[in-house]
PDB file of N, CA and C in Angstrom:
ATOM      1  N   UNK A   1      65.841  89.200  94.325  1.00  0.00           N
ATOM      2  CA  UNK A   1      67.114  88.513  94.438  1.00  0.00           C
ATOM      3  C   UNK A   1      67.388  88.103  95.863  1.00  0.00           C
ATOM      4  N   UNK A   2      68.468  87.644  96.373  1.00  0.00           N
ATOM      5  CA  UNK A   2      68.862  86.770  97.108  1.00  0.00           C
ATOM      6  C   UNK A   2      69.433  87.596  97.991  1.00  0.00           C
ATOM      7  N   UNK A   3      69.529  87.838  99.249  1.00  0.00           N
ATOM      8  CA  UNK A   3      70.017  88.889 100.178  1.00  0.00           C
ATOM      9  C   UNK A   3      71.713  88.113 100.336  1.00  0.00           C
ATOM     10  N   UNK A   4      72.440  89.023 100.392  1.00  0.00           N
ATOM     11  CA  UNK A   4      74.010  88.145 100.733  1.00  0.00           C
ATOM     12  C   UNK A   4      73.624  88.414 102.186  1.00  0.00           C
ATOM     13  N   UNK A   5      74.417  87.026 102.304  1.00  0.00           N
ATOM     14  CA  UNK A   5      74.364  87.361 104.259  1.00  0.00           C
ATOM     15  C   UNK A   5      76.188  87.410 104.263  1.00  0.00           C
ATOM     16  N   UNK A   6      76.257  88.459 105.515  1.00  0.00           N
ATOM     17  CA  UNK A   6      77.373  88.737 105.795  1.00  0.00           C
ATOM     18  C   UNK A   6      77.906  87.999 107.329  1.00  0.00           C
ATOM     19  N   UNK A   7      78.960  87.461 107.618  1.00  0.00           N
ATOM     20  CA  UNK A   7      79.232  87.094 108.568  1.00  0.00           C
ATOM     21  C   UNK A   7      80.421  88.211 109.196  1.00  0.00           C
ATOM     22  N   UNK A   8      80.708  88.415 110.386  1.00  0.00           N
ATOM     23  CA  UNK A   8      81.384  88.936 111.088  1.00  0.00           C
ATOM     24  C   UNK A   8      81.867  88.175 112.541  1.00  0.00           C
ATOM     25  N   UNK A   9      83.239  88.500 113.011  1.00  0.00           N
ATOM     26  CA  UNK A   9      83.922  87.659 113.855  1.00  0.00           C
ATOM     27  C   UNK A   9      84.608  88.081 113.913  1.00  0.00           C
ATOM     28  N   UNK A  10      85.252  88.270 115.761  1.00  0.00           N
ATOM     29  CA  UNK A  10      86.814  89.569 115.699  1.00  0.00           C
ATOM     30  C   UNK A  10      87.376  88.754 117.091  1.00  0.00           C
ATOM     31  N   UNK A  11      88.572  88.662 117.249  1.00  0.00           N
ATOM     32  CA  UNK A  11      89.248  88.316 118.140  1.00  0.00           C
ATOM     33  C   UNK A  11      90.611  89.296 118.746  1.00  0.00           C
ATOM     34  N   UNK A  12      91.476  88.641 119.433  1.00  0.00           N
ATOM     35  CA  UNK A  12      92.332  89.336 119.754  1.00  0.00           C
ATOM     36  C   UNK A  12      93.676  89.143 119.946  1.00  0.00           C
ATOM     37  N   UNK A  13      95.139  89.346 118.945  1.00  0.00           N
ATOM     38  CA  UNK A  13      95.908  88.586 118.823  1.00  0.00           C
ATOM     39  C   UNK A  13      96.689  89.031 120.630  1.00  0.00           C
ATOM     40  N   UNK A  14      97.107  88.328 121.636  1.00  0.00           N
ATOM     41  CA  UNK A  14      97.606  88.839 122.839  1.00  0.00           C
ATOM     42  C   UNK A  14      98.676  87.309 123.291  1.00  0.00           C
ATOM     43  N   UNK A  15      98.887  87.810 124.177  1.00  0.00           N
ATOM     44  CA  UNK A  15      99.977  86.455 125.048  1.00  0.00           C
ATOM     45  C   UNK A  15     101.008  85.514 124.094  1.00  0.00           C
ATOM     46  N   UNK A  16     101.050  86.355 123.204  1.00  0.00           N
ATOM     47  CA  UNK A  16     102.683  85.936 122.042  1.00  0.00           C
ATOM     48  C   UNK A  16     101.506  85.179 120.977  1.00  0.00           C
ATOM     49  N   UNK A  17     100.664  84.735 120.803  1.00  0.00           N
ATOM     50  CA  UNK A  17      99.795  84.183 119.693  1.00  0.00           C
ATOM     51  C   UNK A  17      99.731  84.744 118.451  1.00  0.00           C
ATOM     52  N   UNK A  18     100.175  84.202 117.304  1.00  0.00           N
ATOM     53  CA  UNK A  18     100.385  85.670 116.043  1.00  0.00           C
ATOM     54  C   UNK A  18      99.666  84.817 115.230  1.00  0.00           C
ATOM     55  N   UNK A  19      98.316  83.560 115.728  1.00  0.00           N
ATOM     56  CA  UNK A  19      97.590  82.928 114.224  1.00  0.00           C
ATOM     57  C   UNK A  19      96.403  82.914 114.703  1.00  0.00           C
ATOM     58  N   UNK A  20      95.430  82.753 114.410  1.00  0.00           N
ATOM     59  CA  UNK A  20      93.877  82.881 114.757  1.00  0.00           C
ATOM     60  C   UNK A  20      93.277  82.134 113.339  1.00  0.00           C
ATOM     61  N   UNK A  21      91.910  80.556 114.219  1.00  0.00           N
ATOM     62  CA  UNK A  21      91.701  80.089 112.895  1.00  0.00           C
ATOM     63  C   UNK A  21      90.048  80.225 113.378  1.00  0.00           C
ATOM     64  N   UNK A  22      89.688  80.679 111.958  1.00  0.00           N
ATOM     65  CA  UNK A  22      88.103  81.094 112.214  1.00  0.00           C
ATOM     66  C   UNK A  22      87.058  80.119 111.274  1.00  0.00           C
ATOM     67  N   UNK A  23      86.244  79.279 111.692  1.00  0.00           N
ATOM     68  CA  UNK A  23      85.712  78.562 110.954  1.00  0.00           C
ATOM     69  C   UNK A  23      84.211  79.227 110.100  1.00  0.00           C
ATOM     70  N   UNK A  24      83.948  78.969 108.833  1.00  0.00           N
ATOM     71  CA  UNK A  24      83.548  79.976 107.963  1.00  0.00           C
ATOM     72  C   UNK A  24      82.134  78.724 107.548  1.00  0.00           C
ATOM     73  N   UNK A  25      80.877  79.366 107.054  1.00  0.00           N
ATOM     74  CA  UNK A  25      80.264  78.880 105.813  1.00  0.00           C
ATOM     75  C   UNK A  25      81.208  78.415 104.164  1.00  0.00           C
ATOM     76  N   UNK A  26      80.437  78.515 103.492  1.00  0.00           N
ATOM     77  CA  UNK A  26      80.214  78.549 102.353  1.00  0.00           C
ATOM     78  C   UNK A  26      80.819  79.943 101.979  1.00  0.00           C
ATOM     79  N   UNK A  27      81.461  80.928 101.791  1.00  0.00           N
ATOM     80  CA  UNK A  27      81.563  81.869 101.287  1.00  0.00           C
ATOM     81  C   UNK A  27      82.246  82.471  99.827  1.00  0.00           C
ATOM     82  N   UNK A  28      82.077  83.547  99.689  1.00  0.00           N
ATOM     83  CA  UNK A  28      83.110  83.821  97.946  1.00  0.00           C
ATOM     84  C   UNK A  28      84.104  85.011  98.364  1.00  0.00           C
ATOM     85  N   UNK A  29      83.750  85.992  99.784  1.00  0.00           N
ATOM     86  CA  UNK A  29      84.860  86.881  99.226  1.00  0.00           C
ATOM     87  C   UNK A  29      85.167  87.004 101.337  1.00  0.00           C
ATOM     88  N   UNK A  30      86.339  87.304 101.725  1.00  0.00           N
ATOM     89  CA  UNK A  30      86.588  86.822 103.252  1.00  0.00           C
ATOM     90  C   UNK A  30      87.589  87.970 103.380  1.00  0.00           C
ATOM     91  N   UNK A  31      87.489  89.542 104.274  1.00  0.00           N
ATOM     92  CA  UNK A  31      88.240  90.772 104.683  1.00  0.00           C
ATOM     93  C   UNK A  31      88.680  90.127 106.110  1.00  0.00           C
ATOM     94  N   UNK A  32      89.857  90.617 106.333  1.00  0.00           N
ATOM     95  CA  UNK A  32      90.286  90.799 107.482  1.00  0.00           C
ATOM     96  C   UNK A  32      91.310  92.235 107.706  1.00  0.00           C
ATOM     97  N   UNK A  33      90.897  92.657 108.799  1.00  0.00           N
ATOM     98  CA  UNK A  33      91.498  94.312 109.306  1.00  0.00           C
ATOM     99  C   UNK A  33      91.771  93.752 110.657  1.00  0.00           C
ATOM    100  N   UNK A  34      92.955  94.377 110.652  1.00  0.00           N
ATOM    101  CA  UNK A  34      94.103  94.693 112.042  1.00  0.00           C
ATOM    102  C   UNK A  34      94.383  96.342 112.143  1.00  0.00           C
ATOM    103  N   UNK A  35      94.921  96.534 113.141  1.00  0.00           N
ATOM    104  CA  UNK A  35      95.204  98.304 113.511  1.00  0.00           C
ATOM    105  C   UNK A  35      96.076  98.548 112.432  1.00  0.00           C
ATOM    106  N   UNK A  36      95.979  99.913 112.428  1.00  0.00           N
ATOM    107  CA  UNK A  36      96.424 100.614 111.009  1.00  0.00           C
ATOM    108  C   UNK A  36      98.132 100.238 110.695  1.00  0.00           C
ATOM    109  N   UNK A  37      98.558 100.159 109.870  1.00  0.00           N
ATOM    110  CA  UNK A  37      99.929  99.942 110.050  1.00  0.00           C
ATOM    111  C   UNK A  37     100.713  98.410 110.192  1.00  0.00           C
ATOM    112  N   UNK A  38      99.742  97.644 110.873  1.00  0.00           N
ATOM    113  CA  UNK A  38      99.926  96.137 110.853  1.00  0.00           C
ATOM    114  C   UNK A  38     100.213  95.096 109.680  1.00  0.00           C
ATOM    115  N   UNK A  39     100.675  94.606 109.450  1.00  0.00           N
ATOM    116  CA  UNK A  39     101.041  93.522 108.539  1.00  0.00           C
ATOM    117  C   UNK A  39     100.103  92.285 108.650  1.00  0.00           C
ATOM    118  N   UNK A  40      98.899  91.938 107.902  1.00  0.00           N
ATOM    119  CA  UNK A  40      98.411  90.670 108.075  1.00  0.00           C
ATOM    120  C   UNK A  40      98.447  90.095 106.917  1.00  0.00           C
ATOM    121  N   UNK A  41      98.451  88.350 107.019  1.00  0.00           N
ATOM    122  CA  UNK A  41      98.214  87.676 106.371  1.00  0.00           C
ATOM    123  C   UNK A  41      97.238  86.815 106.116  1.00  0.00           C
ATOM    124  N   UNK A  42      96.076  86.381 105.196  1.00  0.00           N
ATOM    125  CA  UNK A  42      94.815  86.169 105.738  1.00  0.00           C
ATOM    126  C   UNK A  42      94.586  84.340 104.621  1.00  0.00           C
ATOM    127  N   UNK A  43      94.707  83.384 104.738  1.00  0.00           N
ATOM    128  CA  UNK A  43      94.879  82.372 104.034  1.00  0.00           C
ATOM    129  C   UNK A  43      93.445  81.632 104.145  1.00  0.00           C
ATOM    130  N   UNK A  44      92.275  81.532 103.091  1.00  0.00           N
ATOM    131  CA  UNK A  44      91.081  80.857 103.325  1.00  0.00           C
ATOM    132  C   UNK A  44      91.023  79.376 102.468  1.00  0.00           C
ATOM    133  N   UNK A  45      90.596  78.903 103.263  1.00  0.00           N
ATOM    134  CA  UNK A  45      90.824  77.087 102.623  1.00  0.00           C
ATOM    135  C   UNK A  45      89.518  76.419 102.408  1.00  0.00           C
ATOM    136  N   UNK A  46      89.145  76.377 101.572  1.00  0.00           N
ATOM    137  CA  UNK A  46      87.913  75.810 101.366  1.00  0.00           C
ATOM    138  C   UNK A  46      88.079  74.409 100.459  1.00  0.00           C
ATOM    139  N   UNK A  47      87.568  73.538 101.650  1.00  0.00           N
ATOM    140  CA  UNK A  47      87.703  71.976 100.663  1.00  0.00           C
ATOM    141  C   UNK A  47      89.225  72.003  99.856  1.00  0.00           C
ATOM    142  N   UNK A  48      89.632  71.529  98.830  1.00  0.00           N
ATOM    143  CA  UNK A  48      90.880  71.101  98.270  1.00  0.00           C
ATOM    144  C   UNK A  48      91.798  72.484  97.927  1.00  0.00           C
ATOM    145  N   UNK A  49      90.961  73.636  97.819  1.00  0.00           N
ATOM    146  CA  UNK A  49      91.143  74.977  97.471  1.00  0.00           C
ATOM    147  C   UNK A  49      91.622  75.919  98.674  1.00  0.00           C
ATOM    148  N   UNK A  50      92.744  77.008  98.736  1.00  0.00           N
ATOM    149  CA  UNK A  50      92.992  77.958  99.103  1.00  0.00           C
ATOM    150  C   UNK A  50      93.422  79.410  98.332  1.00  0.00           C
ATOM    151  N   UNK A  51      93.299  79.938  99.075  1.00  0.00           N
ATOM    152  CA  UNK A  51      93.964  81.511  98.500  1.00  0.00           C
ATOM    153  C   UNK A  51      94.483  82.429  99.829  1.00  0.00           C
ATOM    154  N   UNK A  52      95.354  83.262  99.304  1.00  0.00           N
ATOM    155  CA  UNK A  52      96.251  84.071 100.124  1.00  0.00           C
ATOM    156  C   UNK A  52      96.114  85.288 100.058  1.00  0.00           C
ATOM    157  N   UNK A  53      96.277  86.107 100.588  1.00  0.00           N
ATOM    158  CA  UNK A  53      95.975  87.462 100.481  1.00  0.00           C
ATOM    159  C   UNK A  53      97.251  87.947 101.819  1.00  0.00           C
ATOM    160  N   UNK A  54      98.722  88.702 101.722  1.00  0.00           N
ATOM    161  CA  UNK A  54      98.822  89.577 102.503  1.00  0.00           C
ATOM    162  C   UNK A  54      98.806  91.131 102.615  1.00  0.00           C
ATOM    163  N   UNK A  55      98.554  91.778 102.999  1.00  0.00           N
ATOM    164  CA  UNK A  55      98.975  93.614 103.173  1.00  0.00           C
ATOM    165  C   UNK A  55      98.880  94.052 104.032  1.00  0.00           C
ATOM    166  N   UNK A  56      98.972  95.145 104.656  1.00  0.00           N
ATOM    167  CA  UNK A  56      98.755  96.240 105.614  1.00  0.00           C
ATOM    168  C   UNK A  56      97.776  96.798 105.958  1.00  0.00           C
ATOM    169  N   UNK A  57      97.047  96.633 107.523  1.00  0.00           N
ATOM    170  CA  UNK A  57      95.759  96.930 107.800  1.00  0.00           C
ATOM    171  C   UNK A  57      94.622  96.174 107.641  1.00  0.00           C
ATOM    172  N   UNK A  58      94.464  95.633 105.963  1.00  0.00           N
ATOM    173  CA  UNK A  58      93.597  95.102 105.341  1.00  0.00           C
ATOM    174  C   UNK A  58      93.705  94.144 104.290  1.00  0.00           C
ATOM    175  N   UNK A  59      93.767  92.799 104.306  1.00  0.00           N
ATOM    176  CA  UNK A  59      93.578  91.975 103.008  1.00  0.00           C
ATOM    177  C   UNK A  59      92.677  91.202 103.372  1.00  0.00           C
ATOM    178  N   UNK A  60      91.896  90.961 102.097  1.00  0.00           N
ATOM    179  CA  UNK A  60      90.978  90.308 101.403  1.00  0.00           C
ATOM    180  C   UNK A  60      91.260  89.094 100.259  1.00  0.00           C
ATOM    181  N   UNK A  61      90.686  88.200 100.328  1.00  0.00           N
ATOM    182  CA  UNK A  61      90.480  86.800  99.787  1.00  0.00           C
ATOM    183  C   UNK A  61      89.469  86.495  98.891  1.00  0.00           C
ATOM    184  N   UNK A  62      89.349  86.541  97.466  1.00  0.00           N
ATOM    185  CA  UNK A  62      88.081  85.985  96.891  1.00  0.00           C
ATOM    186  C   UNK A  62      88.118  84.579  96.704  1.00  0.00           C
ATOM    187  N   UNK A  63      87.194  83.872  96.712  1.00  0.00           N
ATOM    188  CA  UNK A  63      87.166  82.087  96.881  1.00  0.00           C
ATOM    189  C   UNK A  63      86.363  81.828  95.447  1.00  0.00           C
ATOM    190  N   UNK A  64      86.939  81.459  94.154  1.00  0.00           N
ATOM    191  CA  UNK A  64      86.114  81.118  93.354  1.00  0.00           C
ATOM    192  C   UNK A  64      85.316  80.103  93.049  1.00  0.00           C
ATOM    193  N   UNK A  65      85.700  78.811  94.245  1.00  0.00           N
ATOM    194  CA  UNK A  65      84.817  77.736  94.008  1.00  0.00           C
ATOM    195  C   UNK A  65      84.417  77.259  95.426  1.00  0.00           C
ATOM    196  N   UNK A  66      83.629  78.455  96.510  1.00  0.00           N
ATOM    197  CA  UNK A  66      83.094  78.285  97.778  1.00  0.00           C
ATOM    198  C   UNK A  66      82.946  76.396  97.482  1.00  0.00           C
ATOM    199  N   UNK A  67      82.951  75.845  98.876  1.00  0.00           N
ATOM    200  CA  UNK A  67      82.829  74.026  99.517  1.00  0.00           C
ATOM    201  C   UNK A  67      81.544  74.748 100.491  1.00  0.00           C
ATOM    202  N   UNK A  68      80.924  73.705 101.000  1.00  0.00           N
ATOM    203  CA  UNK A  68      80.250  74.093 102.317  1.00  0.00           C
ATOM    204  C   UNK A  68      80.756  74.418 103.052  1.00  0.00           C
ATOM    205  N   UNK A  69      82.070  74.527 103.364  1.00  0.00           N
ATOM    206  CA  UNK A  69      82.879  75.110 104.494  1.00  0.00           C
ATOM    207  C   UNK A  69      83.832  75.769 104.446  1.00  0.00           C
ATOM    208  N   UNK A  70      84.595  76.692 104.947  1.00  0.00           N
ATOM    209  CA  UNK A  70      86.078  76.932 104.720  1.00  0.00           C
ATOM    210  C   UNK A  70      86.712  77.517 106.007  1.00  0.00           C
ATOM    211  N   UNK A  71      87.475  77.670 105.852  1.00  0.00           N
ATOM    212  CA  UNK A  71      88.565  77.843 107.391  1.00  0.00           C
ATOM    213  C   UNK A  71      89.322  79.047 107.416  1.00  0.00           C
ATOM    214  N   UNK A  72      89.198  80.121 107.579  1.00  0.00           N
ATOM    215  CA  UNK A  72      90.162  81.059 107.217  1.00  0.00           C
ATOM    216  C   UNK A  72      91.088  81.126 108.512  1.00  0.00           C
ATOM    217  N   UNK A  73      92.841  81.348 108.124  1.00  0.00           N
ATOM    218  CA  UNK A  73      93.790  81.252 109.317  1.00  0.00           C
ATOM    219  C   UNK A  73      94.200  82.855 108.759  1.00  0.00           C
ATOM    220  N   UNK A  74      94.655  83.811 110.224  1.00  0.00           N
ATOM    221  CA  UNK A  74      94.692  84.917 109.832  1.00  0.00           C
ATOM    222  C   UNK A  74      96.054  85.246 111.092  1.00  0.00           C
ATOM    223  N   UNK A  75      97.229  85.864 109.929  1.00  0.00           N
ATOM    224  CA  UNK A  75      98.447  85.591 110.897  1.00  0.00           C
ATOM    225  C   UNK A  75      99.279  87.045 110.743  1.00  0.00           C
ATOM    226  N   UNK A  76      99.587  87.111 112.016  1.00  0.00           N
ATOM    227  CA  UNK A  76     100.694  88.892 111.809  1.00  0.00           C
ATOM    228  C   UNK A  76     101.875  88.329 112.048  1.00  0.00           C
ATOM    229  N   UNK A  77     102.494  89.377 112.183  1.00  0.00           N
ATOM    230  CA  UNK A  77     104.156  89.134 112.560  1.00  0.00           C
ATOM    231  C   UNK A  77     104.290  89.112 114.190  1.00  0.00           C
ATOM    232  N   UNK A  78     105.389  88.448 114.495  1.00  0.00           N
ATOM    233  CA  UNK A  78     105.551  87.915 115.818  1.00  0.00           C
ATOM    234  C   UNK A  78     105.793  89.462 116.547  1.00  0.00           C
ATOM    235  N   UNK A  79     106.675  90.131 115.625  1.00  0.00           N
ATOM    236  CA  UNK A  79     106.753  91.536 116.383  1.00  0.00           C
ATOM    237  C   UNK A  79     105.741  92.545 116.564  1.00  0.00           C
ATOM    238  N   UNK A  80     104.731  92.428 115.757  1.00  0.00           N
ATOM    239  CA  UNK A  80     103.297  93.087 116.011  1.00  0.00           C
ATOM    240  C   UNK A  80     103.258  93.408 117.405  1.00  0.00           C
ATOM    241  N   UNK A  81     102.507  94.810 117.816  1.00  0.00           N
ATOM    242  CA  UNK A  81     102.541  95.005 119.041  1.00  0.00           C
ATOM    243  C   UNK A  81     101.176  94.317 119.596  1.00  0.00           C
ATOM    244  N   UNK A  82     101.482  94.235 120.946  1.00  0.00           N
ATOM    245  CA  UNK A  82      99.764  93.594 121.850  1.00  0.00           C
ATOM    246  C   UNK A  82      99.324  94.602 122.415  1.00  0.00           C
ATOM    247  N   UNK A  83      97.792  94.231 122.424  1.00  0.00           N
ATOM    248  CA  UNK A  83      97.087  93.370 122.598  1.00  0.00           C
ATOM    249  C   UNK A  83      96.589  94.092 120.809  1.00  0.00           C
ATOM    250  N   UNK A  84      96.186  93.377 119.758  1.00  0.00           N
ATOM    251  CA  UNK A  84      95.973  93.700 118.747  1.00  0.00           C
ATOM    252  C   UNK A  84      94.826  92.931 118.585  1.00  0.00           C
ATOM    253  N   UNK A  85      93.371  93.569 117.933  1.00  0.00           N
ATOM    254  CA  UNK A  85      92.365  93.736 117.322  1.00  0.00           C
ATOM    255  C   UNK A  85      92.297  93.139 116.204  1.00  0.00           C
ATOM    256  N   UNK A  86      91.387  92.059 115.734  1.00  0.00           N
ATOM    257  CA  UNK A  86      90.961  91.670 114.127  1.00  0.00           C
ATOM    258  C   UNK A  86      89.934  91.711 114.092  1.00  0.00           C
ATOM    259  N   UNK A  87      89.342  91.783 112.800  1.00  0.00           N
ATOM    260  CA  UNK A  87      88.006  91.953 112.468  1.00  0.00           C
ATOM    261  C   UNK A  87      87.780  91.005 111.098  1.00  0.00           C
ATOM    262  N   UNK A  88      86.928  90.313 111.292  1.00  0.00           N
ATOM    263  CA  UNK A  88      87.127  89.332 109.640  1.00  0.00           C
ATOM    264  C   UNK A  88      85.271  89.399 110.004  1.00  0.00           C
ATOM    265  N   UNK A  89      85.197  89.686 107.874  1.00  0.00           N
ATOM    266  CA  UNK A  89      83.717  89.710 107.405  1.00  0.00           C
ATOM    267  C   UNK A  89      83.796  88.815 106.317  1.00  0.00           C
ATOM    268  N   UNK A  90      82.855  88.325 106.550  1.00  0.00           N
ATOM    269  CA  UNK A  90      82.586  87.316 105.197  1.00  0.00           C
ATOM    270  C   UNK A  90      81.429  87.520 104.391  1.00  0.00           C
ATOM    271  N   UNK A  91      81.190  87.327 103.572  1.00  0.00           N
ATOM    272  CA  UNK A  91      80.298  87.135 102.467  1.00  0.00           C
ATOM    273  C   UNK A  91      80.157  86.079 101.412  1.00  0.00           C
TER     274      UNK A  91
END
């Protein structure tokens, strides 16, 4: 079978910035983690298609009809403390 390849990409929300846009493959399922306790919101757009995912710490996105591309925008709350940590994996 076919090895999934995983992508990984982490930035850092700081200097009042509360959106981060990460440009993606082809993918079907897209995690993003912030420090424990955090509020994120994680929105992946692929071609005419999106999906939303928010929760605490950790939400995840499944994409049922991957495009060659997609865009995931990944957003906290303005009051979130700094300098704050993300981590987004794709598959």
């Amino acid at each position: 079978g076919q090895r999934e390849l995983v992508s990984s990409q982490s930035g850092t929300f700081e200097g009042g910035r509360t959106t981060m846009v990460a440009r993606l493959g082809a993918v079907r399922t897209v995690t993003v983690s912030v420090p424990v306790g955090m509020r994120v919101t994680l929105t992946v757009s692929c071609g005419i298609s999106h999906s939303t995912a928010t929760d605490t710490t950790t939400a995840t996105v499944h994409i049922l009809a991957p495009a060659s591309t997609c865009v995931a925008t990944i957003q906290v709350p303005a009051s979130s403390p700094e300098p704050a940590t993300w981590y987004l994996a794709a598959r």
